[in-house]
Structures are given as structure tokens and as C-alpha cells.
Amino acid sequence: MIIFILLLSVVGFAFTFVLAKKSWQTGFGIVCGGIFLLSLVLVTANFVSHFGMKKVVETESIELVSSADGLDVLLYKPLGDGSEKVYLYQTPKSEEPTPTETDHVTNKVTEGTSPELVTETSYWDYKNDFYKLFFGIVNNNHEFIEAENTFNVPASWEVLSVDQMKEFGQLAKERQASFKEKAQKEIQTKLMAAIQKDPTLATDEAKKQTLIEQWTAELQAKMMQDLLNEVK
């Protein structure tokens, strides 16, 4: 509506003030000129200061899954000097990690009970239908302002850069054989010590298998943590 008022006021000013022959035409032209200036001020205020609008915040929460196979991890890519980061997150429905946006978007990572991404997005919306009708022709309703991403991840998760994750994978591959050999020796030592402590264990295959699986998992977890400490 404001654009139509601007156009009509210009036309009215041109035909009544510029070409005026009577005093009422001059007066009407001055009124049209005043309406034009006022409309121009309002349009400027709408563009610059979002006159007639209010800030609204929409919150969305989505479940996260690990951004890499074999390890609970949230990946990121550092930008510039590393003070800014683009996070690569994945949801149960996505096949590939999704990067966070960079324009007017901030990211932070906090410790949570379950992995999730909480996004708070701010917009400019018109205060009511009157302002929407008045300025709506400029098509700036629900204008994006900024967004804040909060990654809530459990303490058991790791937050690694893409380069760190790549280095971790390379080290794990290189040391797989030596780890397997070392693990077998340690498990054999543990098993012998357990049998000395409880001789009945020597004939209890089910219990021995349970212990071997337990020790293997513990050694794998320790190896992974050692590798993580090395690349971080």
C-alpha cells in the first residue's frame, strides 16, 4: 500500500502544485508533497529500523547421530584462523553430514544427556495485519536476522576437526596389526591370571569367552582413546 501512496502523492503533487492555477490546487499539491515525504520517511524507517515489525524467535530441535562411522563424533572444519568453525552434523534421516551455514550464524557446543541440535532462528515479522498490508508489497515479512546453533552432545562424544578425524583413521589402520598382537598377549596374560585365581574357569568355555570379549572391548576403547589423545 505504501508504494501506491507514494505514486499517488507524486502524481497528485505534479498535477496540482506544479500546474496549479488556483489556490486550492496549490494547497492540495502541498498536502500531496507532505504525504510523499511522510511516506518516504516511513519506507526508510521500515527498511533501516524495521518500523512496524517485531523480532520473533523460532526454536527447532533435531536428533543427532555420529558424523563418522565407528566413533561417536561431531566433526567441524575451521575457518580462517580457526576462531570460526563450520560443523558437519548428521541426523538419522540424512545420508551425509550437513554443514552449518556461515552468514549470520553462530555455533556452540555444550554437554548434554543425548545428542541433539537446537537451533534458535530470529526473524523480523510485522506486528499486525495493518503493518503487513501497509508495507507488505516490499516482501520483507519473516526476514531472516540470525541463527544460533547449540550442539548438545554427551560427554562420551568427541568433537574433532575433519583433519583430526582423517589422522585418527590413518593411525588406526596403521596400528591395527600391532594392536591385535598386543591385545592377544594381554588377554592371554589376563586369562592365565584369572585361571590361577579360579581354576574352574579353565573348563568353563562360556565364562572364558565372556571375559575375553569384555577385555577385548576394554582394550579397544583404551586404544581408541590413546589415538584420540594423540590427534587432539
mmCIF file with all atom_site columns, C-alpha atoms in Angstrom:
data_model
loop_
_atom_site.group_PDB
_atom_site.id
_atom_site.type_symbol
_atom_site.label_atom_id
_atom_site.label_alt_id
_atom_site.label_comp_id
_atom_site.label_asym_id
_atom_site.label_entity_id
_atom_site.label_seq_id
_atom_site.pdbx_PDB_ins_code
_atom_site.Cartn_x
_atom_site.Cartn_y
_atom_site.Cartn_z
_atom_site.occupancy
_atom_site.B_iso_or_equiv
_atom_site.pdbx_formal_charge
_atom_site.auth_seq_id
_atom_site.auth_comp_id
_atom_site.auth_asym_id
_atom_site.auth_atom_id
_atom_site.pdbx_PDB_model_num
ATOM 1   C CA . MET A 1 1   ? 0.000  0.000   0.000   1.00 0.00 ? 1   MET A CA 1
ATOM 2   C CA . ILE A 1 2   ? 2.817  2.411   0.854   1.00 0.00 ? 2   ILE A CA 1
ATOM 3   C CA . ILE A 1 3   ? 4.150  2.238   -2.710  1.00 0.00 ? 3   ILE A CA 1
ATOM 4   C CA . PHE A 1 4   ? 0.753  3.162   -4.123  1.00 0.00 ? 4   PHE A CA 1
ATOM 5   C CA . ILE A 1 5   ? 0.518  6.085   -1.704  1.00 0.00 ? 5   ILE A CA 1
ATOM 6   C CA . LEU A 1 6   ? 3.956  7.271   -2.836  1.00 0.00 ? 6   LEU A CA 1
ATOM 7   C CA . LEU A 1 7   ? 2.969  7.070   -6.500  1.00 0.00 ? 7   LEU A CA 1
ATOM 8   C CA . LEU A 1 8   ? -0.387 8.781   -5.986  1.00 0.00 ? 8   LEU A CA 1
ATOM 9   C CA . SER A 1 9   ? 1.171  11.563  -3.929  1.00 0.00 ? 9   SER A CA 1
ATOM 10  C CA . VAL A 1 10  ? 3.766  12.219  -6.654  1.00 0.00 ? 10  VAL A CA 1
ATOM 11  C CA . VAL A 1 11  ? 1.090  12.300  -9.346  1.00 0.00 ? 11  VAL A CA 1
ATOM 12  C CA . GLY A 1 12  ? -1.143 14.493  -7.203  1.00 0.00 ? 12  GLY A CA 1
ATOM 13  C CA . PHE A 1 13  ? 1.726  16.874  -6.482  1.00 0.00 ? 13  PHE A CA 1
ATOM 14  C CA . ALA A 1 14  ? 2.663  17.101  -10.157 1.00 0.00 ? 14  ALA A CA 1
ATOM 15  C CA . PHE A 1 15  ? -0.827 17.824  -11.435 1.00 0.00 ? 15  PHE A CA 1
ATOM 16  C CA . THR A 1 16  ? -1.979 20.175  -8.687  1.00 0.00 ? 16  THR A CA 1
ATOM 17  C CA . PHE A 1 17  ? 1.094  22.047  -7.420  1.00 0.00 ? 17  PHE A CA 1
ATOM 18  C CA . VAL A 1 18  ? 3.362  22.259  -10.444 1.00 0.00 ? 18  VAL A CA 1
ATOM 19  C CA . LEU A 1 19  ? 0.490  23.057  -12.811 1.00 0.00 ? 19  LEU A CA 1
ATOM 20  C CA . ALA A 1 20  ? -1.607 24.879  -10.217 1.00 0.00 ? 20  ALA A CA 1
ATOM 21  C CA . LYS A 1 21  ? -3.670 27.858  -11.297 1.00 0.00 ? 21  LYS A CA 1
ATOM 22  C CA . LYS A 1 22  ? -5.853 28.198  -8.237  1.00 0.00 ? 22  LYS A CA 1
ATOM 23  C CA . SER A 1 23  ? -5.018 28.484  -4.558  1.00 0.00 ? 23  SER A CA 1
ATOM 24  C CA . TRP A 1 24  ? -6.804 25.246  -3.606  1.00 0.00 ? 24  TRP A CA 1
ATOM 25  C CA . GLN A 1 25  ? -4.741 23.391  -6.176  1.00 0.00 ? 25  GLN A CA 1
ATOM 26  C CA . THR A 1 26  ? -1.569 24.753  -4.626  1.00 0.00 ? 26  THR A CA 1
ATOM 27  C CA . GLY A 1 27  ? -2.767 23.719  -1.172  1.00 0.00 ? 27  GLY A CA 1
ATOM 28  C CA . PHE A 1 28  ? -3.693 20.257  -2.380  1.00 0.00 ? 28  PHE A CA 1
ATOM 29  C CA . GLY A 1 29  ? -0.252 19.971  -4.029  1.00 0.00 ? 29  GLY A CA 1
ATOM 30  C CA . ILE A 1 30  ? 1.447  20.866  -0.757  1.00 0.00 ? 30  ILE A CA 1
ATOM 31  C CA . VAL A 1 31  ? -0.610 18.180  1.017   1.00 0.00 ? 31  VAL A CA 1
ATOM 32  C CA . CYS A 1 32  ? 0.415  15.627  -1.629  1.00 0.00 ? 32  CYS A CA 1
ATOM 33  C CA . GLY A 1 33  ? 4.043  16.674  -1.227  1.00 0.00 ? 33  GLY A CA 1
ATOM 34  C CA . GLY A 1 34  ? 3.757  16.239  2.543   1.00 0.00 ? 34  GLY A CA 1
ATOM 35  C CA . ILE A 1 35  ? 2.200  12.793  2.119   1.00 0.00 ? 35  ILE A CA 1
ATOM 36  C CA . PHE A 1 36  ? 5.031  11.852  -0.249  1.00 0.00 ? 36  PHE A CA 1
ATOM 37  C CA . LEU A 1 37  ? 7.720  12.946  2.226   1.00 0.00 ? 37  LEU A CA 1
ATOM 38  C CA . LEU A 1 38  ? 5.979  11.209  5.121   1.00 0.00 ? 38  LEU A CA 1
ATOM 39  C CA . SER A 1 39  ? 5.598  8.004   3.094   1.00 0.00 ? 39  SER A CA 1
ATOM 40  C CA . LEU A 1 40  ? 9.253  8.189   2.112   1.00 0.00 ? 40  LEU A CA 1
ATOM 41  C CA . VAL A 1 41  ? 10.253 8.549   5.764   1.00 0.00 ? 41  VAL A CA 1
ATOM 42  C CA . LEU A 1 42  ? 8.098  5.554   6.720   1.00 0.00 ? 42  LEU A CA 1
ATOM 43  C CA . VAL A 1 43  ? 9.547  3.388   3.936   1.00 0.00 ? 43  VAL A CA 1
ATOM 44  C CA . THR A 1 44  ? 13.065 4.350   5.012   1.00 0.00 ? 44  THR A CA 1
ATOM 45  C CA . ALA A 1 45  ? 12.248 3.578   8.647   1.00 0.00 ? 45  ALA A CA 1
ATOM 46  C CA . ASN A 1 46  ? 10.869 0.210   7.603   1.00 0.00 ? 46  ASN A CA 1
ATOM 47  C CA . PHE A 1 47  ? 13.989 -0.683  5.632   1.00 0.00 ? 47  PHE A CA 1
ATOM 48  C CA . VAL A 1 48  ? 16.547 0.710   8.091   1.00 0.00 ? 48  VAL A CA 1
ATOM 49  C CA . SER A 1 49  ? 14.937 0.265   11.504  1.00 0.00 ? 49  SER A CA 1
ATOM 50  C CA . HIS A 1 50  ? 12.215 -2.299  10.688  1.00 0.00 ? 50  HIS A CA 1
ATOM 51  C CA . PHE A 1 51  ? 9.462  0.106   11.658  1.00 0.00 ? 51  PHE A CA 1
ATOM 52  C CA . GLY A 1 52  ? 6.177  -1.750  12.148  1.00 0.00 ? 52  GLY A CA 1
ATOM 53  C CA . MET A 1 53  ? 7.961  -5.045  12.729  1.00 0.00 ? 53  MET A CA 1
ATOM 54  C CA . LYS A 1 54  ? 8.908  -7.170  15.712  1.00 0.00 ? 54  LYS A CA 1
ATOM 55  C CA . LYS A 1 55  ? 11.621 -9.713  16.319  1.00 0.00 ? 55  LYS A CA 1
ATOM 56  C CA . VAL A 1 56  ? 10.424 -13.312 16.684  1.00 0.00 ? 56  VAL A CA 1
ATOM 57  C CA . VAL A 1 57  ? 12.478 -16.376 17.554  1.00 0.00 ? 57  VAL A CA 1
ATOM 58  C CA . GLU A 1 58  ? 11.702 -19.886 16.322  1.00 0.00 ? 58  GLU A CA 1
ATOM 59  C CA . THR A 1 59  ? 13.300 -22.881 18.039  1.00 0.00 ? 59  THR A CA 1
ATOM 60  C CA . GLU A 1 60  ? 13.862 -26.248 16.407  1.00 0.00 ? 60  GLU A CA 1
ATOM 61  C CA . SER A 1 61  ? 15.390 -29.356 17.967  1.00 0.00 ? 61  SER A CA 1
ATOM 62  C CA . ILE A 1 62  ? 16.616 -32.350 15.962  1.00 0.00 ? 62  ILE A CA 1
ATOM 63  C CA . GLU A 1 63  ? 18.271 -35.603 16.977  1.00 0.00 ? 63  GLU A CA 1
ATOM 64  C CA . LEU A 1 64  ? 21.914 -36.120 16.058  1.00 0.00 ? 64  LEU A CA 1
ATOM 65  C CA . VAL A 1 65  ? 23.849 -39.234 15.152  1.00 0.00 ? 65  VAL A CA 1
ATOM 66  C CA . SER A 1 66  ? 27.609 -39.548 14.779  1.00 0.00 ? 66  SER A CA 1
ATOM 67  C CA . SER A 1 67  ? 29.167 -37.759 11.817  1.00 0.00 ? 67  SER A CA 1
ATOM 68  C CA . ALA A 1 68  ? 31.581 -40.666 11.295  1.00 0.00 ? 68  ALA A CA 1
ATOM 69  C CA . ASP A 1 69  ? 31.484 -44.454 11.393  1.00 0.00 ? 69  ASP A CA 1
ATOM 70  C CA . GLY A 1 70  ? 32.885 -46.364 14.343  1.00 0.00 ? 70  GLY A CA 1
ATOM 71  C CA . LEU A 1 71  ? 33.139 -43.404 16.703  1.00 0.00 ? 71  LEU A CA 1
ATOM 72  C CA . ASP A 1 72  ? 30.657 -41.056 18.352  1.00 0.00 ? 72  ASP A CA 1
ATOM 73  C CA . VAL A 1 73  ? 31.892 -37.761 16.996  1.00 0.00 ? 73  VAL A CA 1
ATOM 74  C CA . LEU A 1 74  ? 30.807 -34.309 15.876  1.00 0.00 ? 74  LEU A CA 1
ATOM 75  C CA . LEU A 1 75  ? 33.008 -33.019 13.071  1.00 0.00 ? 75  LEU A CA 1
ATOM 76  C CA . TYR A 1 76  ? 33.933 -29.462 12.160  1.00 0.00 ? 76  TYR A CA 1
ATOM 77  C CA . LYS A 1 77  ? 36.008 -27.517 9.648   1.00 0.00 ? 77  LYS A CA 1
ATOM 78  C CA . PRO A 1 78  ? 37.924 -24.497 10.974  1.00 0.00 ? 78  PRO A CA 1
ATOM 79  C CA . LEU A 1 79  ? 37.631 -21.254 9.010   1.00 0.00 ? 79  LEU A CA 1
ATOM 80  C CA . GLY A 1 80  ? 40.369 -18.673 8.665   1.00 0.00 ? 80  GLY A CA 1
ATOM 81  C CA . ASP A 1 81  ? 42.423 -18.551 11.850  1.00 0.00 ? 81  ASP A CA 1
ATOM 82  C CA . GLY A 1 82  ? 40.282 -21.269 13.427  1.00 0.00 ? 82  GLY A CA 1
ATOM 83  C CA . SER A 1 83  ? 38.155 -18.971 15.591  1.00 0.00 ? 83  SER A CA 1
ATOM 84  C CA . GLU A 1 84  ? 35.132 -19.784 13.402  1.00 0.00 ? 84  GLU A CA 1
ATOM 85  C CA . LYS A 1 85  ? 34.013 -23.306 12.588  1.00 0.00 ? 85  LYS A CA 1
ATOM 86  C CA . VAL A 1 86  ? 31.601 -24.984 10.226  1.00 0.00 ? 86  VAL A CA 1
ATOM 87  C CA . TYR A 1 87  ? 30.132 -28.032 11.941  1.00 0.00 ? 87  TYR A CA 1
ATOM 88  C CA . LEU A 1 88  ? 29.259 -31.151 9.968   1.00 0.00 ? 88  LEU A CA 1
ATOM 89  C CA . TYR A 1 89  ? 26.293 -32.765 11.678  1.00 0.00 ? 89  TYR A CA 1
ATOM 90  C CA . GLN A 1 90  ? 24.207 -35.761 10.771  1.00 0.00 ? 90  GLN A CA 1
ATOM 91  C CA . THR A 1 91  ? 20.644 -36.774 11.623  1.00 0.00 ? 91  THR A CA 1
ATOM 92  C CA . PRO A 1 92  ? 19.021 -40.224 11.494  1.00 0.00 ? 92  PRO A CA 1
ATOM 93  C CA . LYS A 1 93  ? 17.361 -39.243 8.201   1.00 0.00 ? 93  LYS A CA 1
ATOM 94  C CA . SER A 1 94  ? 20.410 -37.798 6.441   1.00 0.00 ? 94  SER A CA 1
ATOM 95  C CA . GLU A 1 95  ? 22.824 -39.910 4.434   1.00 0.00 ? 95  GLU A CA 1
ATOM 96  C CA . GLU A 1 96  ? 25.694 -37.408 4.541   1.00 0.00 ? 96  GLU A CA 1
ATOM 97  C CA . PRO A 1 97  ? 26.782 -34.822 7.144   1.00 0.00 ? 97  PRO A CA 1
ATOM 98  C CA . THR A 1 98  ? 25.224 -31.391 6.702   1.00 0.00 ? 98  THR A CA 1
ATOM 99  C CA . PRO A 1 99  ? 27.413 -28.270 7.107   1.00 0.00 ? 99  PRO A CA 1
ATOM 100 C CA . THR A 1 100 ? 26.174 -25.344 9.163   1.00 0.00 ? 100 THR A CA 1
ATOM 101 C CA . GLU A 1 101 ? 25.640 -22.017 7.432   1.00 0.00 ? 101 GLU A CA 1
ATOM 102 C CA . THR A 1 102 ? 28.158 -19.200 7.852   1.00 0.00 ? 102 THR A CA 1
ATOM 103 C CA . ASP A 1 103 ? 26.216 -15.959 7.249   1.00 0.00 ? 103 ASP A CA 1
ATOM 104 C CA . HIS A 1 104 ? 24.840 -14.531 10.494  1.00 0.00 ? 104 HIS A CA 1
ATOM 105 C CA . VAL A 1 105 ? 25.045 -17.963 12.139  1.00 0.00 ? 105 VAL A CA 1
ATOM 106 C CA . THR A 1 106 ? 26.851 -18.770 15.394  1.00 0.00 ? 106 THR A CA 1
ATOM 107 C CA . ASN A 1 107 ? 27.625 -22.222 16.739  1.00 0.00 ? 107 ASN A CA 1
ATOM 108 C CA . LYS A 1 108 ? 28.411 -23.555 20.180  1.00 0.00 ? 108 LYS A CA 1
ATOM 109 C CA . VAL A 1 109 ? 28.885 -26.993 21.703  1.00 0.00 ? 109 VAL A CA 1
ATOM 110 C CA . THR A 1 110 ? 27.660 -27.929 25.162  1.00 0.00 ? 110 THR A CA 1
ATOM 111 C CA . GLU A 1 111 ? 27.483 -31.166 27.103  1.00 0.00 ? 111 GLU A CA 1
ATOM 112 C CA . GLY A 1 112 ? 24.067 -32.805 27.072  1.00 0.00 ? 112 GLY A CA 1
ATOM 113 C CA . THR A 1 113 ? 22.418 -36.065 28.051  1.00 0.00 ? 113 THR A CA 1
ATOM 114 C CA . SER A 1 114 ? 21.502 -37.002 24.490  1.00 0.00 ? 114 SER A CA 1
ATOM 115 C CA . PRO A 1 115 ? 22.890 -35.776 21.150  1.00 0.00 ? 115 PRO A CA 1
ATOM 116 C CA . GLU A 1 116 ? 20.743 -33.054 19.631  1.00 0.00 ? 116 GLU A CA 1
ATOM 117 C CA . LEU A 1 117 ? 20.970 -29.810 17.712  1.00 0.00 ? 117 LEU A CA 1
ATOM 118 C CA . VAL A 1 118 ? 18.894 -26.898 18.994  1.00 0.00 ? 118 VAL A CA 1
ATOM 119 C CA . THR A 1 119 ? 18.572 -24.030 16.516  1.00 0.00 ? 119 THR A CA 1
ATOM 120 C CA . GLU A 1 120 ? 17.177 -20.632 17.508  1.00 0.00 ? 120 GLU A CA 1
ATOM 121 C CA . THR A 1 121 ? 16.384 -18.580 14.408  1.00 0.00 ? 121 THR A CA 1
ATOM 122 C CA . SER A 1 122 ? 15.425 -14.895 14.613  1.00 0.00 ? 122 SER A CA 1
ATOM 123 C CA . TYR A 1 123 ? 13.180 -13.161 12.080  1.00 0.00 ? 123 TYR A CA 1
ATOM 124 C CA . TRP A 1 124 ? 11.525 -9.794  11.526  1.00 0.00 ? 124 TRP A CA 1
ATOM 125 C CA . ASP A 1 125 ? 7.743  -10.189 11.327  1.00 0.00 ? 125 ASP A CA 1
ATOM 126 C CA . TYR A 1 126 ? 5.120  -7.472  11.000  1.00 0.00 ? 126 TYR A CA 1
ATOM 127 C CA . LYS A 1 127 ? 3.441  -6.532  14.270  1.00 0.00 ? 127 LYS A CA 1
ATOM 128 C CA . ASN A 1 128 ? -0.064 -6.902  12.867  1.00 0.00 ? 128 ASN A CA 1
ATOM 129 C CA . ASP A 1 129 ? -2.052 -7.153  9.630   1.00 0.00 ? 129 ASP A CA 1
ATOM 130 C CA . PHE A 1 130 ? -2.191 -3.365  9.244   1.00 0.00 ? 130 PHE A CA 1
ATOM 131 C CA . TYR A 1 131 ? 1.588  -3.005  9.006   1.00 0.00 ? 131 TYR A CA 1
ATOM 132 C CA . LYS A 1 132 ? 1.770  -6.110  6.831   1.00 0.00 ? 132 LYS A CA 1
ATOM 133 C CA . LEU A 1 133 ? -0.757 -4.571  4.413   1.00 0.00 ? 133 LEU A CA 1
ATOM 134 C CA . PHE A 1 134 ? 0.914  -1.166  4.596   1.00 0.00 ? 134 PHE A CA 1
ATOM 135 C CA . PHE A 1 135 ? 4.487  -2.324  3.886   1.00 0.00 ? 135 PHE A CA 1
ATOM 136 C CA . GLY A 1 136 ? 3.905  -5.867  2.640   1.00 0.00 ? 136 GLY A CA 1
ATOM 137 C CA . ILE A 1 137 ? 4.480  -5.038  -1.005  1.00 0.00 ? 137 ILE A CA 1
ATOM 138 C CA . VAL A 1 138 ? 8.250  -4.837  -0.329  1.00 0.00 ? 138 VAL A CA 1
ATOM 139 C CA . ASN A 1 139 ? 8.072  -8.567  0.523   1.00 0.00 ? 139 ASN A CA 1
ATOM 140 C CA . ASN A 1 140 ? 10.230 -8.445  3.658   1.00 0.00 ? 140 ASN A CA 1
ATOM 141 C CA . ASN A 1 141 ? 7.945  -10.234 6.102   1.00 0.00 ? 141 ASN A CA 1
ATOM 142 C CA . HIS A 1 142 ? 9.665  -13.056 8.018   1.00 0.00 ? 142 HIS A CA 1
ATOM 143 C CA . GLU A 1 143 ? 13.049 -11.598 7.112   1.00 0.00 ? 143 GLU A CA 1
ATOM 144 C CA . PHE A 1 144 ? 15.965 -13.643 8.456   1.00 0.00 ? 144 PHE A CA 1
ATOM 145 C CA . ILE A 1 145 ? 18.099 -11.947 11.113  1.00 0.00 ? 145 ILE A CA 1
ATOM 146 C CA . GLU A 1 146 ? 20.417 -14.542 12.615  1.00 0.00 ? 146 GLU A CA 1
ATOM 147 C CA . ALA A 1 147 ? 20.577 -18.099 13.905  1.00 0.00 ? 147 ALA A CA 1
ATOM 148 C CA . GLU A 1 148 ? 22.313 -19.781 16.822  1.00 0.00 ? 148 GLU A CA 1
ATOM 149 C CA . ASN A 1 149 ? 23.095 -23.495 16.733  1.00 0.00 ? 149 ASN A CA 1
ATOM 150 C CA . THR A 1 150 ? 23.672 -25.303 20.011  1.00 0.00 ? 150 THR A CA 1
ATOM 151 C CA . PHE A 1 151 ? 25.090 -28.800 19.717  1.00 0.00 ? 151 PHE A CA 1
ATOM 152 C CA . ASN A 1 152 ? 24.270 -30.764 22.857  1.00 0.00 ? 152 ASN A CA 1
ATOM 153 C CA . VAL A 1 153 ? 26.461 -33.855 22.874  1.00 0.00 ? 153 VAL A CA 1
ATOM 154 C CA . PRO A 1 154 ? 27.111 -36.432 25.633  1.00 0.00 ? 154 PRO A CA 1
ATOM 155 C CA . ALA A 1 155 ? 30.464 -36.484 27.410  1.00 0.00 ? 155 ALA A CA 1
ATOM 156 C CA . SER A 1 156 ? 31.257 -39.744 25.620  1.00 0.00 ? 156 SER A CA 1
ATOM 157 C CA . TRP A 1 157 ? 31.264 -37.954 22.246  1.00 0.00 ? 157 TRP A CA 1
ATOM 158 C CA . GLU A 1 158 ? 34.317 -36.372 20.660  1.00 0.00 ? 158 GLU A CA 1
ATOM 159 C CA . VAL A 1 159 ? 34.414 -33.052 18.817  1.00 0.00 ? 159 VAL A CA 1
ATOM 160 C CA . LEU A 1 160 ? 37.078 -33.322 16.131  1.00 0.00 ? 160 LEU A CA 1
ATOM 161 C CA . SER A 1 161 ? 38.154 -31.436 13.058  1.00 0.00 ? 161 SER A CA 1
ATOM 162 C CA . VAL A 1 162 ? 37.970 -33.180 9.705   1.00 0.00 ? 162 VAL A CA 1
ATOM 163 C CA . ASP A 1 163 ? 41.788 -33.329 9.620   1.00 0.00 ? 163 ASP A CA 1
ATOM 164 C CA . GLN A 1 164 ? 41.934 -34.851 13.100  1.00 0.00 ? 164 GLN A CA 1
ATOM 165 C CA . MET A 1 165 ? 39.388 -37.479 12.107  1.00 0.00 ? 165 MET A CA 1
ATOM 166 C CA . LYS A 1 166 ? 41.359 -38.305 8.981   1.00 0.00 ? 166 LYS A CA 1
ATOM 167 C CA . GLU A 1 167 ? 44.561 -38.652 11.010  1.00 0.00 ? 167 GLU A CA 1
ATOM 168 C CA . PHE A 1 168 ? 42.752 -40.835 13.543  1.00 0.00 ? 168 PHE A CA 1
ATOM 169 C CA . GLY A 1 169 ? 41.587 -43.170 10.780  1.00 0.00 ? 169 GLY A CA 1
ATOM 170 C CA . GLN A 1 170 ? 45.063 -43.430 9.297   1.00 0.00 ? 170 GLN A CA 1
ATOM 171 C CA . LEU A 1 171 ? 46.682 -44.188 12.662  1.00 0.00 ? 171 LEU A CA 1
ATOM 172 C CA . ALA A 1 172 ? 44.035 -46.807 13.491  1.00 0.00 ? 172 ALA A CA 1
ATOM 173 C CA . LYS A 1 173 ? 44.678 -48.526 10.165  1.00 0.00 ? 173 LYS A CA 1
ATOM 174 C CA . GLU A 1 174 ? 48.458 -48.409 10.541  1.00 0.00 ? 174 GLU A CA 1
ATOM 175 C CA . ARG A 1 175 ? 48.413 -49.793 14.074  1.00 0.00 ? 175 ARG A CA 1
ATOM 176 C CA . GLN A 1 176 ? 45.685 -52.370 13.647  1.00 0.00 ? 176 GLN A CA 1
ATOM 177 C CA . ALA A 1 177 ? 48.096 -55.311 13.313  1.00 0.00 ? 177 ALA A CA 1
ATOM 178 C CA . SER A 1 178 ? 50.259 -54.295 16.249  1.00 0.00 ? 178 SER A CA 1
ATOM 179 C CA . PHE A 1 179 ? 47.187 -53.664 18.373  1.00 0.00 ? 179 PHE A CA 1
ATOM 180 C CA . LYS A 1 180 ? 45.799 -57.106 17.575  1.00 0.00 ? 180 LYS A CA 1
ATOM 181 C CA . GLU A 1 181 ? 49.068 -58.759 18.564  1.00 0.00 ? 181 GLU A CA 1
ATOM 182 C CA . LYS A 1 182 ? 49.370 -56.719 21.748  1.00 0.00 ? 182 LYS A CA 1
ATOM 183 C CA . ALA A 1 183 ? 45.736 -57.378 22.652  1.00 0.00 ? 183 ALA A CA 1
ATOM 184 C CA . GLN A 1 184 ? 46.147 -61.133 22.244  1.00 0.00 ? 184 GLN A CA 1
ATOM 185 C CA . LYS A 1 185 ? 49.150 -61.132 24.568  1.00 0.00 ? 185 LYS A CA 1
ATOM 186 C CA . GLU A 1 186 ? 47.400 -59.027 27.202  1.00 0.00 ? 186 GLU A CA 1
ATOM 187 C CA . ILE A 1 187 ? 44.237 -61.127 27.051  1.00 0.00 ? 187 ILE A CA 1
ATOM 188 C CA . GLN A 1 188 ? 46.268 -64.325 27.370  1.00 0.00 ? 188 GLN A CA 1
ATOM 189 C CA . THR A 1 189 ? 48.041 -62.887 30.403  1.00 0.00 ? 189 THR A CA 1
ATOM 190 C CA . LYS A 1 190 ? 44.746 -61.822 31.959  1.00 0.00 ? 190 LYS A CA 1
ATOM 191 C CA . LEU A 1 191 ? 43.226 -65.229 31.243  1.00 0.00 ? 191 LEU A CA 1
ATOM 192 C CA . MET A 1 192 ? 46.092 -67.124 32.869  1.00 0.00 ? 192 MET A CA 1
ATOM 193 C CA . ALA A 1 193 ? 45.889 -64.905 35.921  1.00 0.00 ? 193 ALA A CA 1
ATOM 194 C CA . ALA A 1 194 ? 42.122 -65.440 36.115  1.00 0.00 ? 194 ALA A CA 1
ATOM 195 C CA . ILE A 1 195 ? 42.515 -69.243 35.884  1.00 0.00 ? 195 ILE A CA 1
ATOM 196 C CA . GLN A 1 196 ? 45.130 -69.229 38.637  1.00 0.00 ? 196 GLN A CA 1
ATOM 197 C CA . LYS A 1 197 ? 42.694 -67.319 40.793  1.00 0.00 ? 197 LYS A CA 1
ATOM 198 C CA . ASP A 1 198 ? 39.724 -69.542 39.822  1.00 0.00 ? 198 ASP A CA 1
ATOM 199 C CA . PRO A 1 199 ? 40.817 -72.965 38.427  1.00 0.00 ? 199 PRO A CA 1
ATOM 200 C CA . THR A 1 200 ? 37.231 -73.865 37.445  1.00 0.00 ? 200 THR A CA 1
ATOM 201 C CA . LEU A 1 201 ? 37.470 -71.209 34.758  1.00 0.00 ? 201 LEU A CA 1
ATOM 202 C CA . ALA A 1 202 ? 39.781 -73.489 32.714  1.00 0.00 ? 202 ALA A CA 1
ATOM 203 C CA . THR A 1 203 ? 36.852 -75.733 31.751  1.00 0.00 ? 203 THR A CA 1
ATOM 204 C CA . ASP A 1 204 ? 34.139 -73.067 31.644  1.00 0.00 ? 204 ASP A CA 1
ATOM 205 C CA . GLU A 1 205 ? 34.277 -72.027 27.982  1.00 0.00 ? 205 GLU A CA 1
ATOM 206 C CA . ALA A 1 206 ? 31.240 -69.750 28.179  1.00 0.00 ? 206 ALA A CA 1
ATOM 207 C CA . LYS A 1 207 ? 32.678 -67.750 31.052  1.00 0.00 ? 207 LYS A CA 1
ATOM 208 C CA . LYS A 1 208 ? 36.088 -67.565 29.371  1.00 0.00 ? 208 LYS A CA 1
ATOM 209 C CA . GLN A 1 209 ? 34.504 -66.235 26.171  1.00 0.00 ? 209 GLN A CA 1
ATOM 210 C CA . THR A 1 210 ? 32.594 -63.611 28.139  1.00 0.00 ? 210 THR A CA 1
ATOM 211 C CA . LEU A 1 211 ? 35.782 -62.432 29.833  1.00 0.00 ? 211 LEU A CA 1
ATOM 212 C CA . ILE A 1 212 ? 37.709 -62.376 26.542  1.00 0.00 ? 212 ILE A CA 1
ATOM 213 C CA . GLU A 1 213 ? 35.011 -60.236 24.902  1.00 0.00 ? 213 GLU A CA 1
ATOM 214 C CA . GLN A 1 214 ? 34.997 -57.896 27.891  1.00 0.00 ? 214 GLN A CA 1
ATOM 215 C CA . TRP A 1 215 ? 38.770 -57.472 27.882  1.00 0.00 ? 215 TRP A CA 1
ATOM 216 C CA . THR A 1 216 ? 38.840 -57.024 24.113  1.00 0.00 ? 216 THR A CA 1
ATOM 217 C CA . ALA A 1 217 ? 36.271 -54.224 24.326  1.00 0.00 ? 217 ALA A CA 1
ATOM 218 C CA . GLU A 1 218 ? 38.221 -52.545 27.128  1.00 0.00 ? 218 GLU A CA 1
ATOM 219 C CA . LEU A 1 219 ? 41.481 -52.724 25.175  1.00 0.00 ? 219 LEU A CA 1
ATOM 220 C CA . GLN A 1 220 ? 39.805 -51.377 22.044  1.00 0.00 ? 220 GLN A CA 1
ATOM 221 C CA . ALA A 1 221 ? 38.344 -48.470 23.999  1.00 0.00 ? 221 ALA A CA 1
ATOM 222 C CA . LYS A 1 222 ? 41.754 -47.709 25.508  1.00 0.00 ? 222 LYS A CA 1
ATOM 223 C CA . MET A 1 223 ? 43.458 -47.861 22.121  1.00 0.00 ? 223 MET A CA 1
ATOM 224 C CA . MET A 1 224 ? 40.888 -45.505 20.588  1.00 0.00 ? 224 MET A CA 1
ATOM 225 C CA . GLN A 1 225 ? 41.262 -43.078 23.476  1.00 0.00 ? 225 GLN A CA 1
ATOM 226 C CA . ASP A 1 226 ? 45.045 -43.149 23.140  1.00 0.00 ? 226 ASP A CA 1
ATOM 227 C CA . LEU A 1 227 ? 44.729 -42.400 19.424  1.00 0.00 ? 227 LEU A CA 1
ATOM 228 C CA . LEU A 1 228 ? 42.274 -39.575 20.102  1.00 0.00 ? 228 LEU A CA 1
ATOM 229 C CA . ASN A 1 229 ? 44.626 -38.053 22.662  1.00 0.00 ? 229 ASN A CA 1
ATOM 230 C CA . GLU A 1 230 ? 47.374 -38.244 20.066  1.00 0.00 ? 230 GLU A CA 1
ATOM 231 C CA . VAL A 1 231 ? 45.493 -36.436 17.296  1.00 0.00 ? 231 VAL A CA 1
ATOM 232 C CA . LYS A 1 232 ? 43.817 -33.810 19.505  1.00 0.00 ? 232 LYS A CA 1
#
